[in-house]
Coordinates of N, CA and C in Angstrom, one line a residue:
Q1 N -9.4 19.7 -24.7 CA -9.7 18.9 -23.7 C -8.5 17.6 -23.8
R2 N -7.7 17.0 -22.4 CA -6.3 16.2 -22.5 C -7.0 14.8 -21.9
R3 N -8.0 14.6 -21.5 CA -8.2 13.3 -21.1 C -8.1 12.2 -22.3
G4 N -8.2 11.3 -21.3 CA -8.0 9.7 -21.2 C -6.1 9.6 -22.0
Q5 N -5.5 11.3 -21.6 CA -3.9 11.0 -22.0 C -2.9 10.8 -20.8
G6 N -3.5 10.4 -19.9 CA -3.0 9.9 -18.6 C -2.1 10.9 -17.7
L7 N -2.6 12.4 -17.9 CA -2.0 13.3 -17.4 C -2.7 13.7 -16.1
A8 N -3.6 13.4 -15.6 CA -4.4 13.2 -14.4 C -3.5 11.8 -13.9
S9 N -3.5 11.0 -14.1 CA -2.3 10.1 -13.2 C -1.0 10.9 -13.1
C10 N -0.7 11.3 -13.9 CA 0.7 11.6 -13.4 C 1.0 12.5 -12.8
L11 N -0.3 13.6 -12.5 CA -0.1 14.4 -11.2 C -0.2 14.0 -10.0
M12 N -1.3 13.0 -9.8 CA -1.2 12.1 -8.7 C 0.0 11.3 -8.3
E13 N 0.2 10.9 -9.2 CA 2.0 10.2 -9.1 C 3.0 11.2 -8.5
E14 N 2.4 12.5 -9.1 CA 4.1 13.2 -8.3 C 3.4 13.6 -7.3
L15 N 2.0 14.0 -6.8 CA 1.8 14.3 -5.5 C 2.3 13.2 -4.3
E16 N 2.0 12.0 -4.9 CA 1.9 11.0 -4.2 C 3.3 10.7 -3.7
K17 N 4.5 11.1 -4.5 CA 5.8 10.8 -4.5 C 6.4 12.1 -3.5
T18 N 5.6 14.0 -3.4 CA 6.2 14.4 -3.1 C 5.5 14.6 -1.4
A19 N 4.2 13.8 -1.2 CA 3.9 13.9 0.4 C 4.5 12.6 1.0
R20 N 5.1 11.4 -0.2 CA 5.8 10.5 0.9 C 6.9 11.2 1.4
S21 N 7.6 11.8 0.4 CA 8.9 12.9 1.0 C 8.9 13.6 2.2
W22 N 7.1 14.3 2.4 CA 7.3 14.7 3.6 C 6.9 14.0 4.8
E23 N 6.6 12.7 4.3 CA 6.3 11.4 5.4 C 4.8 11.7 6.2
A24 N 4.0 12.5 4.8 CA 2.9 12.7 5.0 C 2.3 11.3 5.3
P25 N 0.9 10.6 6.3 CA 0.7 9.3 6.2 C -0.8 9.1 5.4
A26 N -0.9 10.4 4.9 CA -2.7 10.1 4.3 C -2.8 11.4 3.3
W27 N -3.8 11.0 2.4 CA -4.5 12.2 2.0 C -5.6 12.5 1.8
I28 N -6.0 13.3 2.0 CA -7.9 14.0 2.3 C -8.0 14.8 1.2
L29 N -9.6 14.5 0.1 CA -9.5 15.6 -0.5 C -11.1 15.4 -0.9
E30 N -11.7 16.6 -1.1 CA -13.1 16.7 -1.5 C -13.1 16.9 -3.3
V31 N -14.5 16.0 -4.0 CA -14.8 15.8 -4.8 C -16.1 16.3 -5.5
R32 N -16.4 16.8 -6.1 CA -18.1 17.2 -7.0 C -18.4 15.6 -6.7
E33 N -19.5 15.7 -6.5 CA -20.6 14.2 -6.5 C -20.6 13.7 -7.9
S34 N -20.7 14.3 -9.2 CA -20.9 14.2 -10.2 C -20.2 14.1 -11.4
N35 N -18.7 14.2 -10.3 CA -17.1 14.1 -11.6 C -17.1 12.6 -11.1
A36 N -17.2 11.7 -11.9 CA -17.7 10.7 -12.3 C -15.6 10.1 -12.9
A37 N -15.4 11.1 -13.3 CA -13.9 10.7 -14.2 C -12.9 10.7 -12.4
A38 N -13.2 11.9 -11.8 CA -12.1 12.2 -11.0 C -12.7 11.4 -9.5
L39 N -13.7 10.9 -9.3 CA -13.9 9.8 -8.4 C -13.3 8.3 -8.9
A40 N -13.3 8.0 -9.9 CA -12.4 6.7 -10.8 C -11.1 6.6 -10.7
L41 N -10.3 8.0 -10.8 CA -9.1 8.6 -10.8 C -8.1 8.2 -9.2
Y42 N -9.1 9.0 -8.3 CA -8.7 9.3 -6.9 C -9.3 7.5 -6.2
R43 N -10.2 6.6 -6.6 CA -10.1 5.5 -6.4 C -9.1 4.5 -7.1
K44 N -8.4 4.6 -8.3 CA -7.8 3.7 -8.7 C -6.3 4.1 -7.7
F45 N -6.2 5.3 -6.8 CA -4.7 5.4 -6.2 C -5.2 5.5 -5.1
G46 N -6.2 4.5 -4.6 CA -6.2 3.7 -3.0 C -7.4 4.9 -2.2
L47 N -7.9 5.8 -2.8 CA -8.9 6.9 -1.5 C -10.7 6.1 -2.3
E48 N -10.8 6.2 -0.9 CA -12.1 5.6 -0.7 C -13.1 6.8 -0.4
I49 N -14.1 6.6 -0.8 CA -15.3 7.6 0.3 C -15.5 7.8 1.6
T50 N -15.6 8.5 2.6 CA -15.4 8.8 4.0 C -16.6 9.4 4.5
G51 N -16.8 10.5 3.8 CA -18.1 11.4 4.1 C -18.7 12.2 2.6
R52 N -19.4 13.0 3.6 CA -20.2 13.9 2.3 C -20.5 15.4 3.4
R53 N -20.6 16.3 2.1 CA -20.6 17.6 3.1 C -22.3 17.9 2.3
P54 N -23.4 17.7 2.5 CA -24.2 17.8 1.8 C -24.5 19.7 1.2
G55 N -24.8 19.6 0.3 CA -25.0 21.1 -0.1 C -23.6 22.0 0.2
Y56 N -22.6 21.4 -0.3 CA -21.3 21.8 -0.4 C -21.3 23.1 -1.6
Y57 N -21.5 22.8 -2.9 CA -21.2 23.2 -4.1 C -22.7 24.7 -4.4
A58 N -22.4 25.8 -3.8 CA -23.9 26.0 -3.9 C -24.1 26.3 -5.2
D59 N -23.6 26.6 -6.7 CA -24.2 26.6 -7.7 C -25.0 25.6 -7.8
Q60 N -25.3 24.5 -7.5 CA -26.1 24.1 -7.8 C -26.5 22.8 -6.4
G61 N -26.2 23.0 -5.5 CA -26.4 23.0 -4.1 C -26.1 21.2 -4.4
E62 N -25.2 20.6 -4.6 CA -24.6 19.8 -5.0 C -23.8 19.2 -3.5
D63 N -23.8 17.6 -3.2 CA -23.1 17.7 -2.5 C -20.9 17.3 -3.0
A64 N -20.2 17.5 -1.8 CA -18.9 16.9 -2.0 C -18.7 15.6 -1.4
L65 N -18.3 15.3 -2.1 CA -18.1 13.7 -1.2 C -16.1 13.6 -0.4
L66 N -16.1 13.8 0.7 CA -14.8 13.4 1.5 C -14.3 12.1 0.9
M67 N -13.1 11.9 0.7 CA -12.1 11.1 0.5 C -10.9 10.8 1.2
T68 N -10.5 9.8 1.4 CA -9.5 9.4 2.3 C -8.2 9.2 1.7
G69 N -7.1 8.4 1.9 CA -6.3 7.1 1.7 C -5.2 7.0 2.2
V70 N -5.0 6.1 2.6 CA -3.3 5.9 3.9 C -2.6 5.4 2.4
L71 N -1.0 6.5 2.4 CA 0.0 6.6 1.7 C 0.3 5.9 1.4
P72 N 0.8 4.8 0.1 CA 1.7 3.3 0.1 C 3.0 3.7 0.8
G73 N 3.2 3.2 1.8 CA 4.6 3.0 2.5 C 4.8 3.6 3.5
S74 N 3.1 4.1 4.1 CA 2.8 4.7 5.3 C 3.2 4.0 7.0
R75 N 3.3 4.8 7.8 CA 2.9 4.2 8.9 C 1.6 3.3 9.3
L76 N 0.7 4.5 8.6 CA -0.5 3.6 8.8 C -0.9 2.2 7.8
N77 N -0.2 1.6 7.2 CA -0.1 0.0 6.5 C 0.4 -0.6 7.4
D78 N 1.5 0.0 8.5 CA 1.8 -1.5 9.4 C 1.0 -2.1 10.3

């Protein structure tokens, strides 16, 4: 386990840089509702819960949360 070492934040920063270089205005993702660590990370990067997919994960019938966020520097910020 590498939790707490900032690896996920580094990956998110690189993803953000790449998305901005492609002039992507926003990012959208799905995350398991029980994944508190991922939810906290995504919120740290400005994503917000914008929807729910009930029973998305068939193994336990758990919901997926849809998260979206406007990328820094995007025209959507204007």
